[in-house]
Structure formats: C-alpha cells, structure tokens
C-alpha cells in the first residue's frame, strides 16, 4: 500500500470505515453464524444492533478470513415480497479444530469445523493404557494424519477426558475409570504432543461432560437455554455440567458440578470409587444397569453400548424393566436435588440416561416433579441430547473459542 486513501467514490474508504467501526463485532457476528442464530444478514444486523452497511462489512471480512460464506443472491422464499436478505453460513471448506476424546473404553480423534460440523474422524482405539503421555501421543498422531489427509488449516486442539480437570494447571484430578495417576497434567502433555506433531494453535483440556454440555448448548438440545443442566453417563460413571448465559460454570478451580458423587442410595448402596457409598456414579451408570438386570458384561462391546442395547431391545423383559426403573428412580432423585439447588430452565440427558428417558419419559419426569420444589411449581423440561459425539464437538469448541473471541487476532 502507498498510504493513499481509496477514492471515496470507489467505496474503499467507506467500506474500511464501516469495518473499523464494526471490528469489535467480528467475534459476536461469527458466534451468531457459528451457532446458527444469524442465518441472514438481516438477522445479523438486528442481533448486533448495527447498521446494515456495518453488518455487511463485518460479514464480508469474515468471508475474507475464510470463516463464513455470504450468498448475495438467495432464492426468494415462497411468496415473500422484496429482495431476500443475504444468507450466511459457515464455510464448508474453512479451518478446523482437532478434537480428541479419551474414555474408559478407548479414544477417538476428529476434525471439527465451525457450526459443530465433524469433518473427519479417525478409526479410534478400543483400549486405553496406563501412561497418559503414550495415549495422548497416539490420539494426537491420529489427528495429525487427518489434517495431512484433508490439508485443512487447524486453529487449535481440544481434549475431553472422563475426569475433573483442575484449573489453572489442567490436572486430571480423578481419572477414576482410567488407570492414569491422579493429578496427571493432561493439558500440558496434550499441548506438548500437539506441538511435537507440528499442529498450530493453542491446546486445551476439560471434563468430557462439561464439553458435551457446551456443544449441546451451542448446537443441540440446549440451544436457547439460559441455565442449562446436563447430566450424562460416560462409558462408566456419571457426570454433570451447568451452562450459564452461554458459558460453562466451572467453579473456583474447574471442579464444579461433580454430580456423580451425589448420594442417592445411602443405605445398601454400592461402594463408590470416591470412598463413599450409593453415589449416582455407581447407582445409575451402564455397569449398574447390567448388574441389576443380571447380565454379565461382555469384553468386546463397550459397557455403554451393551447397556443401551439392552434397554432398547429387551425393555419388555421383567428383569430389564425392573433394573431400568430402579436406575430411573435413582437418577430422578439426583436430578430433583439439582433442580432444587440450581433452578435450571432446561435439563438435557446423555449416554445411558438419554436412552432411559426415551424408554420411559413419564416415570423420570414424575420422579423429578414429585421430589423437587421447582418441578411441582411448573416443571423443568427434560430432553435427550441430540448431538452425536457431543464431547468431541465440545472439545473443538475449546479450540474455536479464541477465534470466536477475536477472529483477526487468532487467524493472523
């Protein structure tokens, strides 16, 4: 550039001025498109509270960054009058985030674009060794192979683990269902493996249910909720998360909402890994269902898959129904306590809990309503999670967040 201002008549200076005014709106605008809350430029203009010209400049800049696509000539819908607004959508060939998930029965890696769209997945692994560095090295290499195969730009990496992750250190304090040492520095190890693989961008790690809740809030069953409570079984155990005003509630050190250790069967309950007895973690997870139904867990298929298949295919079996109803009652008792404390406007359930809700929705909702003050006063919607691999999508959300906060700084 020679420093000369573009002629005002050519529109260059005007467009640049509009963009400068709207630069602070780039992140909010991208998040609106990312979460499908601004499908058109007209909606974007209204949501941002800016002029149509400024919204147009913002959309054009996001398109120039390769993040969204602007369709300036959409077909008119139905008999609507006037020129239809420009349509906005995430760029199908844009950058991606590397997402990784480790659980008791294996690990998986994926590439996830804006909009929570899974672009590619690695075959994964069905076993997890006792050395977190070795496991995370394998999952990152699988992700690096995906990146090499697609040639996509990577904005960063996120990891979901079945453990509370303490902040700010990123330590997996209680990987109870993995043979990993307590306090393993998973975020540091993950970040080192990401850098060693030549993958650009920051690396993050968090609890898998927290990330599932974040993904569902932005792209799934939790969209539009203000105070969203998510409770889910992993492959083993039970976890919970709370999203307040669009942000995960982590507590003072990242350990909030360890709902798996709510006591729901104090007398005669199963011993829990935490040292207590009758916790939701051991009273309402896949192993608890299989045991109560008199089924011996097989070694080939994951416990979660076995439990879900049992409910879906054999719910008419008296032993299976009795076991499922017992778990529903235990889960309902835990949810009622959480409703009394948190007063959420929506509850979403994942894993085996989603399957139990689908099998007998009236029973679960009745237990929650009967045992909670807020349930009796009007009811709290209880819905199944809708995203496949929501923890993976949530892990990608961690990596996308710096881009959503400041697209120009993150990408340039």
Short mmCIF file of C-alpha atoms in Angstrom, two decimals:
data_model
loop_
_atom_site.label_atom_id
_atom_site.label_comp_id
_atom_site.label_asym_id
_atom_site.label_seq_id
_atom_site.Cartn_x
_atom_site.Cartn_y
_atom_site.Cartn_z
CA UNK A 1 0.00 0.00 0.00
CA UNK A 2 1.27 3.51 -0.76
CA UNK A 3 -0.67 5.09 2.08
CA UNK A 4 -3.15 6.86 -0.17
CA UNK A 5 -6.79 6.65 0.82
CA UNK A 6 -9.05 4.95 -1.70
CA UNK A 7 -11.30 7.38 -3.55
CA UNK A 8 -14.49 7.93 -1.64
CA UNK A 9 -16.47 7.35 -4.79
CA UNK A 10 -14.95 3.89 -5.21
CA UNK A 11 -16.31 2.86 -1.84
CA UNK A 12 -12.95 1.68 -0.47
CA UNK A 13 -12.67 4.25 2.29
CA UNK A 14 -16.31 3.94 3.25
CA UNK A 15 -16.13 0.15 3.48
CA UNK A 16 -12.92 0.35 5.54
CA UNK A 17 -14.50 2.88 7.89
CA UNK A 18 -17.51 0.64 8.37
CA UNK A 19 -15.28 -2.34 9.09
CA UNK A 20 -13.20 -0.35 11.57
CA UNK A 21 -16.39 0.62 13.37
CA UNK A 22 -17.58 -2.96 13.34
CA UNK A 23 -14.31 -4.71 14.16
CA UNK A 24 -15.44 -5.28 17.72
CA UNK A 25 -18.48 -7.03 16.26
CA UNK A 26 -16.49 -9.63 14.29
CA UNK A 27 -16.37 -12.12 17.15
CA UNK A 28 -20.03 -11.74 18.15
CA UNK A 29 -21.02 -11.96 14.50
CA UNK A 30 -19.02 -15.13 13.96
CA UNK A 31 -20.54 -16.71 17.05
CA UNK A 32 -24.04 -15.89 15.78
CA UNK A 33 -23.33 -17.64 12.48
CA UNK A 34 -21.46 -20.47 14.23
CA UNK A 35 -24.48 -21.22 16.41
CA UNK A 36 -26.99 -20.76 13.54
CA UNK A 37 -28.62 -17.77 15.25
CA UNK A 38 -27.95 -15.46 12.31
CA UNK A 39 -28.89 -17.27 9.10
CA UNK A 40 -29.23 -14.00 7.16
CA UNK A 41 -27.55 -10.62 7.10
CA UNK A 42 -30.82 -9.02 8.20
CA UNK A 43 -30.88 -11.13 11.35
CA UNK A 44 -27.19 -10.40 11.92
CA UNK A 45 -27.87 -6.67 11.66
CA UNK A 46 -30.65 -6.87 14.22
CA UNK A 47 -28.73 -9.10 16.63
CA UNK A 48 -25.63 -6.91 16.58
CA UNK A 49 -27.57 -3.67 16.76
CA UNK A 50 -25.56 -2.06 13.95
CA UNK A 51 -26.40 -0.54 10.60
CA UNK A 52 -26.99 -2.75 7.59
CA UNK A 53 -23.83 -1.36 5.96
CA UNK A 54 -21.71 -2.20 9.00
CA UNK A 55 -23.18 -5.71 9.19
CA UNK A 56 -22.35 -6.12 5.50
CA UNK A 57 -18.74 -5.05 6.09
CA UNK A 58 -18.42 -7.43 9.05
CA UNK A 59 -19.83 -10.33 7.06
CA UNK A 60 -17.50 -9.55 4.16
CA UNK A 61 -14.47 -9.55 6.47
CA UNK A 62 -15.44 -12.91 7.98
CA UNK A 63 -15.82 -14.25 4.46
CA UNK A 64 -12.40 -12.90 3.51
CA UNK A 65 -10.95 -14.74 6.51
CA UNK A 66 -12.38 -17.97 5.10
CA UNK A 67 -14.79 -18.48 8.02
CA UNK A 68 -18.24 -17.92 6.52
CA UNK A 69 -19.95 -17.80 3.14
CA UNK A 70 -22.27 -14.99 2.08
CA UNK A 71 -24.90 -15.80 -0.53
CA UNK A 72 -25.82 -12.48 -2.07
CA UNK A 73 -28.46 -13.97 -4.39
CA UNK A 74 -30.63 -16.37 -2.36
CA UNK A 75 -33.85 -17.56 -3.92
CA UNK A 76 -36.96 -15.80 -2.70
CA UNK A 77 -38.85 -17.91 -0.19
CA UNK A 78 -42.48 -18.61 -1.06
CA UNK A 79 -44.48 -15.51 -1.87
CA UNK A 80 -42.38 -13.13 0.21
CA UNK A 81 -42.13 -9.64 -1.23
CA UNK A 82 -38.96 -7.65 -1.69
CA UNK A 83 -35.39 -8.73 -2.14
CA UNK A 84 -34.42 -11.57 0.24
CA UNK A 85 -31.58 -10.90 2.64
CA UNK A 86 -28.11 -12.29 2.03
CA UNK A 87 -27.80 -15.77 3.54
CA UNK A 88 -24.94 -16.53 5.91
CA UNK A 89 -23.43 -19.92 6.70
CA UNK A 90 -20.13 -21.28 7.95
CA UNK A 91 -17.56 -22.04 5.25
CA UNK A 92 -17.69 -25.72 4.40
CA UNK A 93 -14.03 -25.74 3.38
CA UNK A 94 -12.78 -23.46 6.15
CA UNK A 95 -10.39 -24.12 9.02
CA UNK A 96 -10.92 -26.93 11.52
CA UNK A 97 -10.10 -27.74 15.12
CA UNK A 98 -8.53 -31.01 16.24
CA UNK A 99 -10.80 -32.68 18.78
CA UNK A 100 -9.77 -35.64 20.92
CA UNK A 101 -11.68 -37.72 23.46
CA UNK A 102 -10.40 -40.36 25.85
CA UNK A 103 -12.82 -42.59 27.77
CA UNK A 104 -12.72 -45.84 29.68
CA UNK A 105 -13.21 -47.96 26.57
CA UNK A 106 -10.93 -46.19 24.11
CA UNK A 107 -10.21 -42.90 22.39
CA UNK A 108 -11.20 -41.02 19.25
CA UNK A 109 -9.88 -38.10 17.21
CA UNK A 110 -11.77 -35.86 14.80
CA UNK A 111 -11.58 -32.63 12.86
CA UNK A 112 -14.45 -30.26 13.58
CA UNK A 113 -15.30 -27.12 11.63
CA UNK A 114 -17.38 -24.14 12.58
CA UNK A 115 -21.01 -24.91 13.26
CA UNK A 116 -20.00 -28.03 15.20
CA UNK A 117 -19.66 -29.98 11.96
CA UNK A 118 -17.47 -33.05 12.17
CA UNK A 119 -15.36 -33.04 9.01
CA UNK A 120 -13.38 -36.26 9.51
CA UNK A 121 -12.83 -38.89 12.20
CA UNK A 122 -10.01 -41.32 12.86
CA UNK A 123 -10.83 -45.01 13.35
CA UNK A 124 -10.07 -44.66 17.06
CA UNK A 125 -8.88 -47.20 19.58
CA UNK A 126 -10.77 -49.53 21.92
CA UNK A 127 -8.25 -49.63 24.77
CA UNK A 128 -6.51 -47.05 26.96
CA UNK A 129 -3.15 -47.77 28.53
CA UNK A 130 -1.92 -46.56 31.94
CA UNK A 131 0.51 -43.96 30.53
CA UNK A 132 -1.33 -40.73 29.61
CA UNK A 133 1.63 -39.48 27.56
CA UNK A 134 1.55 -42.56 25.36
CA UNK A 135 -2.22 -42.47 24.93
CA UNK A 136 -2.34 -38.76 24.13
CA UNK A 137 0.58 -39.15 21.75
CA UNK A 138 -1.39 -41.77 19.83
CA UNK A 139 -4.59 -39.75 19.66
CA UNK A 140 -2.74 -36.61 18.53
CA UNK A 141 -0.91 -38.54 15.82
CA UNK A 142 -4.26 -39.85 14.59
CA UNK A 143 -5.49 -36.27 14.40
CA UNK A 144 -2.33 -35.15 12.63
CA UNK A 145 -2.89 -37.82 10.00
CA UNK A 146 -6.41 -36.50 9.45
CA UNK A 147 -5.03 -32.99 8.99
CA UNK A 148 -2.45 -34.16 6.49
CA UNK A 149 -5.14 -36.04 4.60
CA UNK A 150 -7.51 -33.09 4.36
CA UNK A 151 -4.98 -30.28 4.03
CA UNK A 152 -7.17 -28.06 6.20
CA UNK A 153 -5.83 -25.26 8.37
CA UNK A 154 -6.02 -26.03 12.10
CA UNK A 155 -6.94 -23.34 14.64
CA UNK A 156 -6.05 -25.40 17.73
CA UNK A 157 -6.84 -28.58 19.64
CA UNK A 158 -9.16 -29.64 22.45
CA UNK A 159 -9.21 -32.76 24.63
CA UNK A 160 -12.13 -34.32 26.53
CA UNK A 161 -11.31 -36.61 29.44
CA UNK A 162 -13.50 -38.53 31.94
CA UNK A 163 -12.17 -36.65 34.94
CA UNK A 164 -12.50 -33.39 36.76
CA UNK A 165 -9.82 -31.09 35.32
CA UNK A 166 -8.44 -28.62 37.85
CA UNK A 167 -7.71 -25.08 36.75
CA UNK A 168 -5.43 -23.33 36.09
CA UNK A 169 -2.97 -26.24 35.93
CA UNK A 170 -5.06 -28.56 33.74
CA UNK A 171 -4.65 -31.58 36.01
CA UNK A 172 -6.90 -34.65 35.74
CA UNK A 173 -7.60 -34.92 39.46
CA UNK A 174 -9.66 -38.08 39.47
CA UNK A 175 -9.48 -40.22 36.30
CA UNK A 176 -11.37 -42.90 38.22
CA UNK A 177 -12.21 -45.05 35.25
CA UNK A 178 -8.76 -44.88 33.68
CA UNK A 179 -5.57 -46.40 35.04
CA UNK A 180 -3.94 -42.96 34.96
CA UNK A 181 -2.32 -41.43 38.04
CA UNK A 182 -4.42 -38.92 39.94
CA UNK A 183 -3.35 -35.39 39.11
CA UNK A 184 -1.91 -36.25 35.70
CA UNK A 185 -1.05 -32.98 33.87
CA UNK A 186 -3.19 -33.84 30.87
CA UNK A 187 -3.37 -30.37 29.36
CA UNK A 188 0.42 -29.94 29.46
CA UNK A 189 1.01 -33.41 28.00
CA UNK A 190 -1.62 -32.85 25.31
CA UNK A 191 -0.17 -29.45 24.38
CA UNK A 192 3.34 -30.93 24.13
CA UNK A 193 2.12 -33.70 21.83
CA UNK A 194 0.21 -31.20 19.70
CA UNK A 195 3.32 -29.03 19.28
CA UNK A 196 5.51 -32.06 18.58
CA UNK A 197 3.11 -33.09 15.79
CA UNK A 198 3.54 -29.69 14.15
CA UNK A 199 -0.06 -28.67 14.77
CA UNK A 200 -0.57 -24.94 15.09
CA UNK A 201 -2.77 -23.18 17.61
CA UNK A 202 -3.42 -23.45 21.34
CA UNK A 203 -4.34 -26.70 23.10
CA UNK A 204 -6.96 -27.18 25.82
CA UNK A 205 -8.35 -29.95 28.02
CA UNK A 206 -11.56 -30.27 30.06
CA UNK A 207 -14.04 -32.74 31.51
CA UNK A 208 -16.00 -34.67 28.88
CA UNK A 209 -19.49 -33.93 30.23
CA UNK A 210 -18.66 -30.22 30.55
CA UNK A 211 -17.75 -30.25 26.89
CA UNK A 212 -20.83 -32.25 25.91
CA UNK A 213 -22.97 -29.60 27.63
CA UNK A 214 -21.15 -26.78 25.84
CA UNK A 215 -21.66 -28.45 22.46
CA UNK A 216 -25.34 -29.16 23.12
CA UNK A 217 -25.90 -25.58 24.24
CA UNK A 218 -24.42 -24.16 21.06
CA UNK A 219 -25.58 -26.71 18.51
CA UNK A 220 -28.01 -29.21 20.03
CA UNK A 221 -30.78 -29.79 22.57
CA UNK A 222 -29.61 -26.99 24.86
CA UNK A 223 -29.73 -24.22 22.28
CA UNK A 224 -31.59 -21.20 23.62
CA UNK A 225 -31.47 -22.24 27.28
CA UNK A 226 -30.26 -19.65 29.75
CA UNK A 227 -29.45 -22.01 32.65
CA UNK A 228 -28.76 -25.45 31.20
CA UNK A 229 -28.12 -28.53 33.31
CA UNK A 230 -26.59 -31.55 31.58
CA UNK A 231 -26.29 -34.96 33.25
CA UNK A 232 -24.89 -37.94 31.39
CA UNK A 233 -23.30 -41.32 31.75
CA UNK A 234 -19.94 -41.79 30.17
CA UNK A 235 -18.82 -45.26 29.25
CA UNK A 236 -18.60 -45.62 33.01
CA UNK A 237 -19.74 -43.31 35.77
CA UNK A 238 -21.97 -40.22 35.74
CA UNK A 239 -21.07 -36.60 35.14
CA UNK A 240 -22.80 -33.25 35.11
CA UNK A 241 -22.34 -29.71 33.83
CA UNK A 242 -24.00 -26.33 34.02
CA UNK A 243 -24.02 -23.68 31.29
CA UNK A 244 -24.97 -20.19 32.47
CA UNK A 245 -25.58 -17.43 29.92
CA UNK A 246 -23.69 -19.37 27.28
CA UNK A 247 -20.61 -20.11 29.38
CA UNK A 248 -19.62 -23.21 31.30
CA UNK A 249 -19.83 -22.80 35.05
CA UNK A 250 -16.51 -24.24 36.20
CA UNK A 251 -16.45 -23.15 39.83
CA UNK A 252 -13.43 -21.58 41.54
CA UNK A 253 -10.96 -24.17 40.26
CA UNK A 254 -12.73 -26.03 37.46
CA UNK A 255 -14.34 -28.67 39.67
CA UNK A 256 -18.00 -27.61 39.75
CA UNK A 257 -20.91 -30.00 39.13
CA UNK A 258 -19.34 -33.31 40.13
CA UNK A 259 -22.87 -34.69 40.24
CA UNK A 260 -21.70 -38.29 40.07
CA UNK A 261 -20.94 -38.11 43.75
CA UNK A 262 -24.39 -37.11 44.90
CA UNK A 263 -25.64 -39.79 47.31
CA UNK A 264 -28.88 -41.31 46.04
CA UNK A 265 -28.87 -44.66 47.86
CA UNK A 266 -27.18 -44.21 51.24
CA UNK A 267 -28.39 -47.49 52.73
CA UNK A 268 -27.34 -50.56 50.84
CA UNK A 269 -25.78 -48.59 48.00
CA UNK A 270 -22.78 -49.75 46.05
CA UNK A 271 -19.30 -48.66 47.18
CA UNK A 272 -18.05 -45.73 45.08
CA UNK A 273 -14.53 -45.10 43.86
CA UNK A 274 -14.55 -41.84 45.82
CA UNK A 275 -14.78 -43.75 49.12
CA UNK A 276 -18.46 -43.07 49.75
CA UNK A 277 -21.44 -45.36 49.09
CA UNK A 278 -24.57 -45.12 46.98
CA UNK A 279 -23.32 -42.31 44.70
CA UNK A 280 -25.06 -41.58 41.42
CA UNK A 281 -21.78 -42.56 39.75
CA UNK A 282 -22.24 -46.23 40.70
CA UNK A 283 -26.03 -46.36 41.05
CA UNK A 284 -27.03 -45.02 37.61
CA UNK A 285 -24.28 -45.90 35.14
CA UNK A 286 -24.08 -48.65 32.47
CA UNK A 287 -22.43 -51.19 34.76
CA UNK A 288 -25.12 -50.64 37.40
CA UNK A 289 -27.85 -51.39 34.86
CA UNK A 290 -26.18 -54.53 33.52
CA UNK A 291 -25.56 -55.83 37.05
CA UNK A 292 -29.10 -55.09 38.24
CA UNK A 293 -30.53 -56.82 35.15
CA UNK A 294 -28.43 -59.91 35.83
CA UNK A 295 -26.33 -59.53 32.70
CA UNK A 296 -22.63 -60.31 32.62
CA UNK A 297 -20.77 -57.53 30.78
CA UNK A 298 -19.05 -58.81 27.67
CA UNK A 299 -15.45 -57.89 26.81
CA UNK A 300 -15.90 -56.89 23.18
CA UNK A 301 -18.50 -54.11 23.11
CA UNK A 302 -18.32 -51.09 25.44
CA UNK A 303 -20.41 -51.12 28.61
CA UNK A 304 -22.34 -48.10 27.37
CA UNK A 305 -23.27 -49.82 24.12
CA UNK A 306 -24.27 -53.01 25.94
CA UNK A 307 -26.49 -51.12 28.39
CA UNK A 308 -28.16 -49.01 25.72
CA UNK A 309 -28.82 -52.03 23.51
CA UNK A 310 -30.31 -53.89 26.47
CA UNK A 311 -32.82 -51.11 27.17
CA UNK A 312 -33.72 -50.62 23.52
CA UNK A 313 -34.18 -54.27 22.61
CA UNK A 314 -35.25 -56.02 25.81
CA UNK A 315 -37.24 -53.46 27.80
CA UNK A 316 -40.15 -55.90 27.86
CA UNK A 317 -38.08 -58.38 29.87
CA UNK A 318 -39.24 -58.04 33.54
CA UNK A 319 -35.67 -58.14 34.87
CA UNK A 320 -34.51 -55.47 32.45
CA UNK A 321 -37.55 -53.26 33.11
CA UNK A 322 -37.12 -53.54 36.89
CA UNK A 323 -33.44 -52.68 36.63
CA UNK A 324 -34.16 -49.73 34.34
CA UNK A 325 -36.91 -48.40 36.62
CA UNK A 326 -34.56 -48.58 39.59
CA UNK A 327 -31.96 -46.56 37.70
CA UNK A 328 -34.61 -44.07 36.58
CA UNK A 329 -35.71 -43.57 40.18
CA UNK A 330 -32.13 -43.08 41.37
CA UNK A 331 -31.45 -40.65 38.53
CA UNK A 332 -34.68 -38.78 39.21
CA UNK A 333 -33.77 -38.38 42.87
CA UNK A 334 -30.42 -36.88 41.91
CA UNK A 335 -31.96 -34.57 39.31
CA UNK A 336 -34.57 -33.36 41.80
CA UNK A 337 -31.86 -32.34 44.24
CA UNK A 338 -30.01 -30.49 41.50
CA UNK A 339 -33.20 -28.75 40.38
CA UNK A 340 -33.83 -27.57 43.95
CA UNK A 341 -30.33 -26.07 44.16
CA UNK A 342 -29.75 -24.77 40.65
CA UNK A 343 -33.24 -23.97 39.29
CA UNK A 344 -32.28 -24.61 35.64
CA UNK A 345 -34.66 -23.78 32.82
CA UNK A 346 -33.77 -26.98 30.95
CA UNK A 347 -32.23 -30.38 31.66
CA UNK A 348 -30.61 -32.49 28.96
CA UNK A 349 -29.53 -36.10 29.40
CA UNK A 350 -26.83 -38.00 27.57
CA UNK A 351 -25.42 -41.50 27.32
CA UNK A 352 -27.47 -44.21 29.00
CA UNK A 353 -29.61 -41.55 30.70
CA UNK A 354 -30.84 -40.41 27.32
CA UNK A 355 -31.83 -43.98 26.49
CA UNK A 356 -33.65 -44.37 29.80
CA UNK A 357 -35.52 -41.11 29.20
CA UNK A 358 -36.60 -42.29 25.77
CA UNK A 359 -37.71 -45.68 27.17
CA UNK A 360 -39.88 -44.26 29.99
CA UNK A 361 -40.10 -40.44 29.89
CA UNK A 362 -43.16 -40.17 32.12
CA UNK A 363 -41.58 -42.06 35.02
CA UNK A 364 -38.44 -39.92 35.14
CA UNK A 365 -40.32 -36.65 34.82
CA UNK A 366 -42.76 -37.72 37.54
CA UNK A 367 -39.93 -38.53 39.96
CA UNK A 368 -38.26 -35.17 39.36
CA UNK A 369 -41.54 -33.26 39.69
CA UNK A 370 -42.50 -35.13 42.86
CA UNK A 371 -39.18 -34.62 44.63
CA UNK A 372 -38.37 -31.04 43.64
CA UNK A 373 -39.97 -27.75 44.64
CA UNK A 374 -39.48 -26.20 41.21
CA UNK A 375 -40.73 -29.33 39.49
CA UNK A 376 -44.06 -29.14 41.32
CA UNK A 377 -44.39 -25.42 40.61
CA UNK A 378 -44.29 -25.77 36.84
CA UNK A 379 -41.90 -28.41 35.70
CA UNK A 380 -38.49 -28.30 34.12
CA UNK A 381 -38.18 -29.58 30.54
CA UNK A 382 -36.10 -32.76 30.43
CA UNK A 383 -34.80 -33.54 26.96
CA UNK A 384 -32.40 -36.01 25.36
CA UNK A 385 -29.09 -34.78 23.99
CA UNK A 386 -29.23 -34.65 20.20
CA UNK A 387 -25.62 -34.47 19.01
CA UNK A 388 -23.58 -37.49 18.07
CA UNK A 389 -20.13 -37.33 19.70
CA UNK A 390 -21.03 -34.20 21.64
CA UNK A 391 -17.91 -34.39 23.83
CA UNK A 392 -15.76 -34.32 20.70
CA UNK A 393 -17.69 -31.34 19.35
CA UNK A 394 -17.30 -29.65 22.74
CA UNK A 395 -13.56 -30.28 22.74
CA UNK A 396 -13.41 -28.49 19.39
CA UNK A 397 -15.38 -25.60 20.88
CA UNK A 398 -12.48 -25.00 23.29
CA UNK A 399 -10.14 -24.59 20.33
CA UNK A 400 -12.60 -22.42 18.41
CA UNK A 401 -13.20 -20.05 21.33
CA UNK A 402 -10.16 -17.79 20.70
CA UNK A 403 -11.34 -17.41 17.09
CA UNK A 404 -14.86 -16.57 18.27
CA UNK A 405 -13.40 -14.03 20.70
CA UNK A 406 -11.19 -12.26 18.13
CA UNK A 407 -11.10 -13.75 14.63
CA UNK A 408 -8.42 -11.43 13.26
CA UNK A 409 -6.00 -11.88 16.18
CA UNK A 410 -6.49 -15.67 16.19
CA UNK A 411 -6.04 -16.18 12.47
CA UNK A 412 -3.43 -13.53 11.65
#
